[in-house]
Short mmCIF file of C-alpha atoms in Angstrom, two decimals:
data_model
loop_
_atom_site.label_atom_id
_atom_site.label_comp_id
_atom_site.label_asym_id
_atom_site.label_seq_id
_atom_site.Cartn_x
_atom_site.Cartn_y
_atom_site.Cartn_z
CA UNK A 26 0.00 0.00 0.00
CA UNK A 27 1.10 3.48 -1.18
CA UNK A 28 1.56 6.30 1.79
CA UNK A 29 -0.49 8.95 0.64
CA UNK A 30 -3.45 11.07 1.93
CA UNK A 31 -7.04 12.70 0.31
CA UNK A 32 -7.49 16.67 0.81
CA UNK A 33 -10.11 19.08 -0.51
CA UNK A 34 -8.94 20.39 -4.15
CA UNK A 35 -7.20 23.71 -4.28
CA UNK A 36 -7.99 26.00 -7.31
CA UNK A 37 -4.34 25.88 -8.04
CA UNK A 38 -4.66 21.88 -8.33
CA UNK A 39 -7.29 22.57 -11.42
CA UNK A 40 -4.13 21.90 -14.10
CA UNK A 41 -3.24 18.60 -12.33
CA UNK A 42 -6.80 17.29 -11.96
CA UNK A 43 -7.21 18.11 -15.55
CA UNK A 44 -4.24 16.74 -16.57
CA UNK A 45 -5.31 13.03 -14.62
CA UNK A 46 -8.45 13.31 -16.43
CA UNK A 47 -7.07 13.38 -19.88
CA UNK A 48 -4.44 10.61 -19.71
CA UNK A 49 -6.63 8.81 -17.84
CA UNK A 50 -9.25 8.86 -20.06
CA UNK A 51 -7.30 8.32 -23.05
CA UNK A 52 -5.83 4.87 -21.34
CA UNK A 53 -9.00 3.96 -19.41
CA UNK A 54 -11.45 4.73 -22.39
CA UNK A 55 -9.33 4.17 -25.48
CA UNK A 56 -11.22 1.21 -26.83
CA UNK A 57 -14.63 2.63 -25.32
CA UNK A 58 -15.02 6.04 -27.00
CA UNK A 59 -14.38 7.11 -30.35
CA UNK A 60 -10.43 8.42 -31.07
CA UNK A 61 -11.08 11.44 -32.45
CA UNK A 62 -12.79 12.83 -29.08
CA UNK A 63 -10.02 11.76 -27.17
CA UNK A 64 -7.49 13.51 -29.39
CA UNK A 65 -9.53 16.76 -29.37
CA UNK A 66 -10.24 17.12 -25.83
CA UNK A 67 -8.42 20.62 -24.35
CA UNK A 68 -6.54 20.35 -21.44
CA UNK A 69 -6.72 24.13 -20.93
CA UNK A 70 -10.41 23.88 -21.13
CA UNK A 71 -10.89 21.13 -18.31
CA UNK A 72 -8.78 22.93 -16.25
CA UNK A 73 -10.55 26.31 -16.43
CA UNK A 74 -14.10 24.02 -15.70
CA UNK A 75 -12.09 22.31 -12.40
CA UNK A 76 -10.54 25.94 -11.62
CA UNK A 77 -14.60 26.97 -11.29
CA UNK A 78 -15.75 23.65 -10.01
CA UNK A 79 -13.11 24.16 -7.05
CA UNK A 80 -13.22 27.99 -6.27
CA UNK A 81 -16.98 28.38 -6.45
CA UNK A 82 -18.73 24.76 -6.33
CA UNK A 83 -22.63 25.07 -7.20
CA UNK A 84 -23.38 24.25 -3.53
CA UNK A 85 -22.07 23.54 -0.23
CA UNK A 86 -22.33 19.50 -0.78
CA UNK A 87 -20.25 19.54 -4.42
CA UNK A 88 -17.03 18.19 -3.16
CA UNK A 89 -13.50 17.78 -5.32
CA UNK A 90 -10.94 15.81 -3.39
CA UNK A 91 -7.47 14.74 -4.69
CA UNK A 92 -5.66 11.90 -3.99
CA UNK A 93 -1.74 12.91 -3.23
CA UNK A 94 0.69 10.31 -3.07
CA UNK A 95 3.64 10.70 -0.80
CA UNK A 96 7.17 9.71 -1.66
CA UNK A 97 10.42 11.78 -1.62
CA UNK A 98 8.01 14.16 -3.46
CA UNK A 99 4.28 14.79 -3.09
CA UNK A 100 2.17 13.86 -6.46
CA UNK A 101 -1.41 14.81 -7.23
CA UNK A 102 -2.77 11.19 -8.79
CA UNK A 103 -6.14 11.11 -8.72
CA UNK A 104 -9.37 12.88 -7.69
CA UNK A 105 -13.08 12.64 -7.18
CA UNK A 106 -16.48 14.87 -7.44
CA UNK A 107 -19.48 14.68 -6.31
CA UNK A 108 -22.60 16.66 -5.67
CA UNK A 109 -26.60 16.21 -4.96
CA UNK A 110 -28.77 14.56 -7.84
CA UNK A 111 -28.98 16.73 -11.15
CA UNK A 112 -31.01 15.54 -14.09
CA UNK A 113 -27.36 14.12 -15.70
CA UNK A 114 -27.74 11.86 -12.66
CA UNK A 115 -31.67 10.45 -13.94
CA UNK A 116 -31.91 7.49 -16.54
CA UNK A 117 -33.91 8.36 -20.00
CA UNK A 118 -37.77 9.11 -18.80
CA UNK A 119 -37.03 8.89 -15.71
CA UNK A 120 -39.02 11.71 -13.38
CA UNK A 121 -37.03 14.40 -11.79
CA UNK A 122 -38.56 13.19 -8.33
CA UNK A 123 -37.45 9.36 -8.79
CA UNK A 124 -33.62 10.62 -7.38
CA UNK A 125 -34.73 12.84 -3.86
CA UNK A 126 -32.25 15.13 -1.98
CA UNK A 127 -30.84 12.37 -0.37
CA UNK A 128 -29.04 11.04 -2.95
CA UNK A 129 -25.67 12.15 -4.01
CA UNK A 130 -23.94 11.46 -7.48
CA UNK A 131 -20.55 10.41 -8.37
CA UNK A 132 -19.28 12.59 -11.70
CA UNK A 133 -15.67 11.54 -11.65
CA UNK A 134 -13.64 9.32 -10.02
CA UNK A 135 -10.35 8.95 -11.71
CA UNK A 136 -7.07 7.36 -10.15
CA UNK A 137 -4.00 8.05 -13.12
CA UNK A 138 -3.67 4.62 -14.09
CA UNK A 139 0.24 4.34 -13.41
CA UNK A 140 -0.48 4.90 -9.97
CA UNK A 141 -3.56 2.32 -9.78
CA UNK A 142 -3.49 -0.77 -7.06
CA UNK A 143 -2.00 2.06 -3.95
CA UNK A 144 -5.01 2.30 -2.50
CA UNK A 145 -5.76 5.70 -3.68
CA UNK A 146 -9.16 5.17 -5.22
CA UNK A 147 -10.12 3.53 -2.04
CA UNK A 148 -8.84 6.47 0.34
CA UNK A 149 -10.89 8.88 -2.32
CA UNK A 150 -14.15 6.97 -1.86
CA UNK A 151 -13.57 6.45 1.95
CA UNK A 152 -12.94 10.41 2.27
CA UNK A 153 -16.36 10.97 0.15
CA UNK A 154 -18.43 8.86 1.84
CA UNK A 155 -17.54 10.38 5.13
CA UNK A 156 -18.29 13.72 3.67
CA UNK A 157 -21.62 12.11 2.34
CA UNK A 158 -22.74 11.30 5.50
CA UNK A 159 -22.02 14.50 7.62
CA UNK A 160 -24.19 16.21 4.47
CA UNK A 161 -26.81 14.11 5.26
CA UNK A 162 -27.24 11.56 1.87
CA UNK A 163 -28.16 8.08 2.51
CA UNK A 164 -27.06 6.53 -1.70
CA UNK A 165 -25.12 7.43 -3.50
CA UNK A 166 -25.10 6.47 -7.35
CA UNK A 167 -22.91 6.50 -10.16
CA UNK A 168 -22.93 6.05 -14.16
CA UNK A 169 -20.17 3.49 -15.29
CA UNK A 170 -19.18 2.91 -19.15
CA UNK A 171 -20.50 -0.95 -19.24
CA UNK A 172 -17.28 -1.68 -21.07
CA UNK A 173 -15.12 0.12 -17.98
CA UNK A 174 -14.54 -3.50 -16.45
CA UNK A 175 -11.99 -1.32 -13.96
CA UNK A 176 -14.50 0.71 -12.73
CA UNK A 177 -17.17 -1.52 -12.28
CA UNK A 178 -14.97 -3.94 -10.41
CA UNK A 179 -13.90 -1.10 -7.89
CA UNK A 180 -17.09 -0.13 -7.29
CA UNK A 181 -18.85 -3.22 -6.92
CA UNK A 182 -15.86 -4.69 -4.50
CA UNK A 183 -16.87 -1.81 -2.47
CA UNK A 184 -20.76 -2.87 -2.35
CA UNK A 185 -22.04 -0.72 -5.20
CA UNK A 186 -24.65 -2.75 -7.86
CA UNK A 187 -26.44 -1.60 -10.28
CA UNK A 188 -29.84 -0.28 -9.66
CA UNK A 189 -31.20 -1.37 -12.96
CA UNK A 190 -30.96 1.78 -14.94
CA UNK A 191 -28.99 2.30 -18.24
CA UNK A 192 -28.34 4.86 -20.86
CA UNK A 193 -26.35 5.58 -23.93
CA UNK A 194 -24.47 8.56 -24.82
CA UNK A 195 -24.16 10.03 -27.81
CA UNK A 196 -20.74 10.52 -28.49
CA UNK A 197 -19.81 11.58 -31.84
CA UNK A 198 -22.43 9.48 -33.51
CA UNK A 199 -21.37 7.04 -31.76
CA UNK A 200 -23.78 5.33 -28.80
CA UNK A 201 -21.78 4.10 -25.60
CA UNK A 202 -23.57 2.25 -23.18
CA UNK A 203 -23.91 2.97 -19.69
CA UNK A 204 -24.96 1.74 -16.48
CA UNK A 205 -26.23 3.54 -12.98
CA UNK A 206 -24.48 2.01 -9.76
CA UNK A 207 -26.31 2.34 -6.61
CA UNK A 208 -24.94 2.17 -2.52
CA UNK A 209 -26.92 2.65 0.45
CA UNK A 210 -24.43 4.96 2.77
CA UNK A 211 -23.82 3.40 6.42
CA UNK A 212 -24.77 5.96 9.56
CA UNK A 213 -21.89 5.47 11.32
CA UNK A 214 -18.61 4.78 10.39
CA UNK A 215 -16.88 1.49 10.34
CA UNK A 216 -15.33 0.67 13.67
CA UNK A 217 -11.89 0.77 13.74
CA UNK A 218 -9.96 -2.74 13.90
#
């Protein structure tokens, strides 16, 4: 196991987070979405979007944490977000009430993939669902690419299943499948061993 720690995002991390999006994606997703998008995505522009997601968040329950990983230097590595239900969260026709304000949704949760297997995607979901809870949410949910084996595995080792909800997205005239992920939140937290 890695030593490393999760901390609230910093605006000044918004390069780095955006940075561990894009190579992530164009490892993680290479075979899932179409080339071209991953080629053209802007590194400048996701990194003005995290800049604004960090400094002012739509609401006190959007969270960005980063996962640093400590060595004879300190490297940013991953990070996730998260924030109450929006209707990016719903499945197609599904009613705005179906998701209530207890719910929270998972937009990103992205570990750099050289620095997968330390336990840093573990310590990011740990730190959100203790955040989760002091905000009050009792689920939390999450889209998945049904072809993102890595994801899905993580998740559902950690006692997410899907809820029975699925989607495609349109990208570039091209329709990738997705599924929702579902986990009741505990109360308390786990006793210490």
């Amino acid at each position: 196991m890695a030593l490393g720690f999760v901390r609230p995002a910093r605006p000044e991390d918004a390069g780095e987070i955006a940075r561990i999006q894009l190579a992530t994606w164009r490892v993680a997703y290479r075979r899932l979405l179409p080339r071209q998008v991953l080629a053209d995505l802007d590194e400048a522009w996701l990194a003005q979007r995290w800049e604004a997601a960090v400094r002012q968040p739509p609401g006190d329950s959007h969270r960005v944490l980063v996962a640093v990983e400590q060595a004879e230097q300190s490297y940013l590595v991953g990070f996730a977000a998260s924030g109450p239900v929006d209707p990016e969260a719903l499945a197609p026709n599904e009613p705005a009430e179906a998701l209530g304000p207890e719910v929270v949704a998972v937009t990103d949760l992205l570990v750099e993939p050289r620095w997968g297997r330390r336990g840093h995607g573990s310590r990011l979901l740990a730190a959100s669902v203790d955040l989760w809870r002091e905000s009050g949410f009792t689920r939390a949910l999450a889209w998945v690419f049904e072809g993102d084996q890595a994801s899905r595995k993580f998740l559902t080792t950690a006692g997410w299943e899907p809820d029975g909800a699925g989607r495609a997205l349109d990208v570039d005239d091209m329709l990738v499948p997705q599924l929702r992920l579902h986990v009741a939140l505990p109360t308390e937290p786990p006793e210490a061993t």
